[in-house]
PDB file of C-alpha atoms and ligand atoms in Angstrom:
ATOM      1  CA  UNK A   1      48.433  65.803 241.398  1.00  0.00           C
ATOM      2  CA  UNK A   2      49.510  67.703 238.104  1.00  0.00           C
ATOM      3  CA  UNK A   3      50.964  71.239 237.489  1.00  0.00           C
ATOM      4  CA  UNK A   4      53.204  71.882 234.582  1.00  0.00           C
ATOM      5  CA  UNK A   5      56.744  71.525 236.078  1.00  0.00           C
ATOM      6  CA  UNK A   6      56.366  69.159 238.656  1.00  0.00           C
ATOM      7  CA  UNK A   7      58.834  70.872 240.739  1.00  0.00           C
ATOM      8  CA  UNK A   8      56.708  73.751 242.519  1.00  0.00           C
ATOM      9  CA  UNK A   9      52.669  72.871 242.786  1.00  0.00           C
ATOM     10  CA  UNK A  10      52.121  69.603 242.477  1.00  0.00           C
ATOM     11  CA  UNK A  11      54.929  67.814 244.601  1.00  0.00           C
ATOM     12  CA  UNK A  12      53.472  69.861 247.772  1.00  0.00           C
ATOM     13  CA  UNK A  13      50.335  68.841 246.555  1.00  0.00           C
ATOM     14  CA  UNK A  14      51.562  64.897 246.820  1.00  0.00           C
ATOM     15  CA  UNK A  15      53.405  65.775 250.064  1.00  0.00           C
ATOM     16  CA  UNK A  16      50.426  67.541 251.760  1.00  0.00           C
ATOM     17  CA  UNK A  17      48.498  64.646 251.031  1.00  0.00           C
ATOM     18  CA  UNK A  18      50.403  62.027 251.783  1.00  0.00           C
ATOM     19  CA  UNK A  19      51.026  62.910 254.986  1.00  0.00           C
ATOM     20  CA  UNK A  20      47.319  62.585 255.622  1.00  0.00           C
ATOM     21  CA  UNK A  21      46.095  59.262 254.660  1.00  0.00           C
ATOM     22  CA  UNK A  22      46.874  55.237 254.970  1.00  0.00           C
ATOM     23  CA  UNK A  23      49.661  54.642 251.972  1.00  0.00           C
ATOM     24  CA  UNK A  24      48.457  51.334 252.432  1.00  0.00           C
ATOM     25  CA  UNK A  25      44.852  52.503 250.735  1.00  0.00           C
ATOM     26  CA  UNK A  26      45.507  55.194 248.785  1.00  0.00           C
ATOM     27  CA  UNK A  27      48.376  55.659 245.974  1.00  0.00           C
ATOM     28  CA  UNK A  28      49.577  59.653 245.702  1.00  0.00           C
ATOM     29  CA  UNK A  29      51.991  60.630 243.280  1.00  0.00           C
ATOM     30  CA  UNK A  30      52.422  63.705 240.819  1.00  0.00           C
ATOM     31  CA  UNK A  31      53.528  64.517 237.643  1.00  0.00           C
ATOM     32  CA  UNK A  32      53.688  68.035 235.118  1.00  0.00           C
ATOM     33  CA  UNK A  33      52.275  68.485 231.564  1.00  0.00           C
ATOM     34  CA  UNK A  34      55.862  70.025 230.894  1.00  0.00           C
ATOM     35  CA  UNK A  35      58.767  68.117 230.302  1.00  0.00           C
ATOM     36  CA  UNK A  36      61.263  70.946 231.277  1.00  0.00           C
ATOM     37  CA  UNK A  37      62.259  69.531 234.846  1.00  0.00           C
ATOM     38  CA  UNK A  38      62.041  65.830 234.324  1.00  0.00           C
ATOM     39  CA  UNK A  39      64.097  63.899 236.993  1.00  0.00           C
ATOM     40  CA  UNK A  40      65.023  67.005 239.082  1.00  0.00           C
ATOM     41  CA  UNK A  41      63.515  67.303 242.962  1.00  0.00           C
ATOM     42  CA  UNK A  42      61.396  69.563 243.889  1.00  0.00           C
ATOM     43  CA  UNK A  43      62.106  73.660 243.740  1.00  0.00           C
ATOM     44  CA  UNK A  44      64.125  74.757 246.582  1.00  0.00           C
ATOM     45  CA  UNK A  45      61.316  76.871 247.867  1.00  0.00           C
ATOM     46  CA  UNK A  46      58.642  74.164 248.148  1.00  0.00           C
ATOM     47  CA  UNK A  47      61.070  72.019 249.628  1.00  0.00           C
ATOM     48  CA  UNK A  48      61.217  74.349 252.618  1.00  0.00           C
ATOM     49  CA  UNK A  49      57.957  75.412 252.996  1.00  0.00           C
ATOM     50  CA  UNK A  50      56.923  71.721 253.222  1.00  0.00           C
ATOM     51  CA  UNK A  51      59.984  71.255 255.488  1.00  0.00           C
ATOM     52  CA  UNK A  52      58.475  74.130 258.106  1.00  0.00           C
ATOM     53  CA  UNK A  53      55.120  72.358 258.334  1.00  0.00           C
ATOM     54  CA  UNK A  54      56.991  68.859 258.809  1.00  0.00           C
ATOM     55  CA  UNK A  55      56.190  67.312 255.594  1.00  0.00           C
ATOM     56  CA  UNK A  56      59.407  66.114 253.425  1.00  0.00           C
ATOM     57  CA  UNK A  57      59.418  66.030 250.045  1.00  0.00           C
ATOM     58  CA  UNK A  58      62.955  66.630 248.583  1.00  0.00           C
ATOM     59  CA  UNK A  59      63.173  62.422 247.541  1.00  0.00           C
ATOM     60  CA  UNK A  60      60.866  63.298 244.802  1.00  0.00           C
ATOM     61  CA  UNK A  61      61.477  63.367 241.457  1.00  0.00           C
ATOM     62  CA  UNK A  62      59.856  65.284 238.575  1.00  0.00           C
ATOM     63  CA  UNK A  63      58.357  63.421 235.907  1.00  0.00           C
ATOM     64  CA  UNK A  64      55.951  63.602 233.182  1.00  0.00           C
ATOM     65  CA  UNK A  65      52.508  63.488 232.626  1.00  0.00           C
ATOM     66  CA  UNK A  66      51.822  60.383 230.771  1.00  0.00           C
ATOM     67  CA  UNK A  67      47.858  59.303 229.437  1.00  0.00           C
ATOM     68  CA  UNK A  68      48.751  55.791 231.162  1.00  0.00           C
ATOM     69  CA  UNK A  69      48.026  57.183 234.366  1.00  0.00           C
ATOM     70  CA  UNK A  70      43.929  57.117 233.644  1.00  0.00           C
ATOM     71  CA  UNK A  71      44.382  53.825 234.080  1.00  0.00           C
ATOM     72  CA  UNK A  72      46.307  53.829 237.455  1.00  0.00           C
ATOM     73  CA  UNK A  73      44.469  56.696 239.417  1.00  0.00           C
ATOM     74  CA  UNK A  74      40.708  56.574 239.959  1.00  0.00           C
ATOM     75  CA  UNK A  75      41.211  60.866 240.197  1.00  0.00           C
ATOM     76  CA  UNK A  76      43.466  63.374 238.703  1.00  0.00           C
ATOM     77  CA  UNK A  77      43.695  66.279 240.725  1.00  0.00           C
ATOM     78  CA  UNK A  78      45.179  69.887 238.070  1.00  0.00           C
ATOM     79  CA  UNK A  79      46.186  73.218 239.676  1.00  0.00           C
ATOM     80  CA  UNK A  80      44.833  75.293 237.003  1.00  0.00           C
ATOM     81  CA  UNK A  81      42.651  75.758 234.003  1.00  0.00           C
ATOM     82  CA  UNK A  82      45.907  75.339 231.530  1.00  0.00           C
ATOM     83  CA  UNK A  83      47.114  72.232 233.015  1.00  0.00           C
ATOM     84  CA  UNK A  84      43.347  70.905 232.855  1.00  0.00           C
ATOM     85  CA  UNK A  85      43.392  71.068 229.355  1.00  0.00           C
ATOM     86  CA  UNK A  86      46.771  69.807 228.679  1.00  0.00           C
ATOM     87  CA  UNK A  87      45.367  66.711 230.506  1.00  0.00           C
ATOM     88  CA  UNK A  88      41.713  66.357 229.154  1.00  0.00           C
ATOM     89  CA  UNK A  89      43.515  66.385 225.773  1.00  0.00           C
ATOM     90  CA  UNK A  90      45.197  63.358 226.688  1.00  0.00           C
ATOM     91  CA  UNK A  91      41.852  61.774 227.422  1.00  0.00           C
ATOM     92  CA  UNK A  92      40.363  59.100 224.934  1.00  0.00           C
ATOM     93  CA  UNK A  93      36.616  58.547 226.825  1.00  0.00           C
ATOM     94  CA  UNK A  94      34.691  60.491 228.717  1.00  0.00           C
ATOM     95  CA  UNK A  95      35.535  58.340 231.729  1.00  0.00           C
ATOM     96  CA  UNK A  96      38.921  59.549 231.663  1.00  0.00           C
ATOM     97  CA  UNK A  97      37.744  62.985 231.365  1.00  0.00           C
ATOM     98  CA  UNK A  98      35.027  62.775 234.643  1.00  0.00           C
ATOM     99  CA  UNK A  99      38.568  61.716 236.648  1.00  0.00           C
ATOM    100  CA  UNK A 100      39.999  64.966 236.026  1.00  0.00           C
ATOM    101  CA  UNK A 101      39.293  68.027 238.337  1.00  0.00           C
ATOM    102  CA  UNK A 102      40.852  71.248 239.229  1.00  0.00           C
ATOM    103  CA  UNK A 103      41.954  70.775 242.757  1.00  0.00           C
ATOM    104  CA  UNK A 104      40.383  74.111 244.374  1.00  0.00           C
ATOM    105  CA  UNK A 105      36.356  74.693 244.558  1.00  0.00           C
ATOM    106  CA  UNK A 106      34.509  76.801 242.263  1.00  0.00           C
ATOM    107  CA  UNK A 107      37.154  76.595 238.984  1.00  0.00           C
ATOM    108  CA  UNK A 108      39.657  78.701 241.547  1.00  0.00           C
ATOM    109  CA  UNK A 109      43.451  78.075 240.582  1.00  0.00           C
ATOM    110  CA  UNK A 110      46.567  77.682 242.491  1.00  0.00           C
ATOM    111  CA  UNK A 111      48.764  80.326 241.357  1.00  0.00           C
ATOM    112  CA  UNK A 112      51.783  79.643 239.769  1.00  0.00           C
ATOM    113  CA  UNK A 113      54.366  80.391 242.201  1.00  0.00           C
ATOM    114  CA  UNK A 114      57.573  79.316 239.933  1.00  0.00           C
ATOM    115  CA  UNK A 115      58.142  83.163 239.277  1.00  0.00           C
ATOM    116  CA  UNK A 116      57.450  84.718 242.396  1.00  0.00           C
ATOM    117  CA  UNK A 117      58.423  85.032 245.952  1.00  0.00           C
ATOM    118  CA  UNK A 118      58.357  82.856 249.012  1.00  0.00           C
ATOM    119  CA  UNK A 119      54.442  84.380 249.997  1.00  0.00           C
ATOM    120  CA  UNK A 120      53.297  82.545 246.682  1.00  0.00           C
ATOM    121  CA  UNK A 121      54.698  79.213 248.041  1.00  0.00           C
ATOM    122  CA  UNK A 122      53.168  79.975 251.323  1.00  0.00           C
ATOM    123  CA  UNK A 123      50.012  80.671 249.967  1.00  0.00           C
ATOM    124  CA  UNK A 124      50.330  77.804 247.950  1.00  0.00           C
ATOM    125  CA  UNK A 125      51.120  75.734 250.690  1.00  0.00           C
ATOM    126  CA  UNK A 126      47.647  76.816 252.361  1.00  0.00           C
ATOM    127  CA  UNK A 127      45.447  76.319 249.504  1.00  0.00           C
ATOM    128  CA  UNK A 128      46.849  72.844 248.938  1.00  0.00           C
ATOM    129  CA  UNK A 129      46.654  71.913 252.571  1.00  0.00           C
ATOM    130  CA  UNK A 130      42.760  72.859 252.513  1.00  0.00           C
ATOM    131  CA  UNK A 131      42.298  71.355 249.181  1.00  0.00           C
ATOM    132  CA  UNK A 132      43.997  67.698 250.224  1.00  0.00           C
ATOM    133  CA  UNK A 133      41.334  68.018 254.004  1.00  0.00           C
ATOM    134  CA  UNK A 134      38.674  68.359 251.694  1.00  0.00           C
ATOM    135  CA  UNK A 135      40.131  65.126 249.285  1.00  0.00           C
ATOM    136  CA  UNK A 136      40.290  63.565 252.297  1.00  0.00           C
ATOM    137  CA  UNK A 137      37.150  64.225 253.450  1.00  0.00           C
ATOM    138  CA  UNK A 138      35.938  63.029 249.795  1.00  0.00           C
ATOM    139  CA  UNK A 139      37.819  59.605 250.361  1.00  0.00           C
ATOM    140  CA  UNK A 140      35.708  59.022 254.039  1.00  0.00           C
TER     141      UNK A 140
HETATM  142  P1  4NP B 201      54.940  74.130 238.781  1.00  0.00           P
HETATM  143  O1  4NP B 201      55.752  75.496 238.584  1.00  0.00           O
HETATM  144  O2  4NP B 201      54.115  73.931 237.529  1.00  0.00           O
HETATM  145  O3  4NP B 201      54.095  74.403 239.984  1.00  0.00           O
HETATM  146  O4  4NP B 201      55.974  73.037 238.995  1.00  0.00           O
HETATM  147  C1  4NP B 201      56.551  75.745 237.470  1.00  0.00           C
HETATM  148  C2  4NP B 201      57.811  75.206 237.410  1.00  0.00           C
HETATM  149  C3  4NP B 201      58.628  75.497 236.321  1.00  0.00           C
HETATM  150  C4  4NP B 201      58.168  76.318 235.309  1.00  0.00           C
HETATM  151  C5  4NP B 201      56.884  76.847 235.379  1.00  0.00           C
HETATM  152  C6  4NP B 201      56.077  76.544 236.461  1.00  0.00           C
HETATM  153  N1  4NP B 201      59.015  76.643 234.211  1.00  0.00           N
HETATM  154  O5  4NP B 201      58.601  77.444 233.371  1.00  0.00           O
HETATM  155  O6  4NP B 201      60.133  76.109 234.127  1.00  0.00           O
END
């Protein structure tokens, strides 16, 4: 799961779907194109709108996007059109590239909720929860 920061998007992304499948067969983690936030947890704000629909996520901590992880994840799941070309960049094959999708159908994004109110990381919180059934879904 990749957004720029790490602290908003992308660590409700890992939460959401984490909570939904068998750690024992599938890895999750996240990471941001950005190295602004680097070892920090996740924002206040997606902390507690994960907390409210019983996910917890507040252990994590924010790290960068690194082109070693084409190697460890089989897909790489972007919020938005900017962070998908931050990562394709990083790509050396087309392999690589094919693992790379944005996360919502039909090239939609997740909004950047970083500088907005507490709707944004609601409606964040939806789109991700619908976007990780359908992963799931994908995985069956
Ligand atoms: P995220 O949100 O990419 O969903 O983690 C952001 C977090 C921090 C910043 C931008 C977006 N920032 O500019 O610091």
């Amino acid at each position: 799961m990749v957004c720029l920061g790490n602290i908003c998007r992308s660590p409700l992304a890992q939460g959401i779907l984490e909570s939904k499948i068998d750690p024992k067969k599938v890895d999750v983690d996240s990471a941001g194109t950005a190295a602004y936030h680097i070892g920090k947890p996740p924002d206040p704000r997606s902390i507690e709108i994960a907390k409210k629909n019983g996910i917890i996520i507040q252990n994590q901590k924010a790290r960068q996007f690194h082109k070693n992880e084409f190697s460890r994840f089989s897909k790489i799941y972007v919020m938005d059109q900017s962070n998908y070309k931050k990562v394709i960049a990083l790509a050396e094959t087309n392999q690589e590239k094919e693992k790379v999708k944005l996360i919502l159908k039909d090239q939609n994004e997740v909004p950047d909720p970083y500088y907005a109110g507490e709707d944004s990381f609601k409606h964040c919180f939806d789109l991700l929860d619908n976007a990780c059934d359908r992963i799931l879904k994908s995985l069956n």
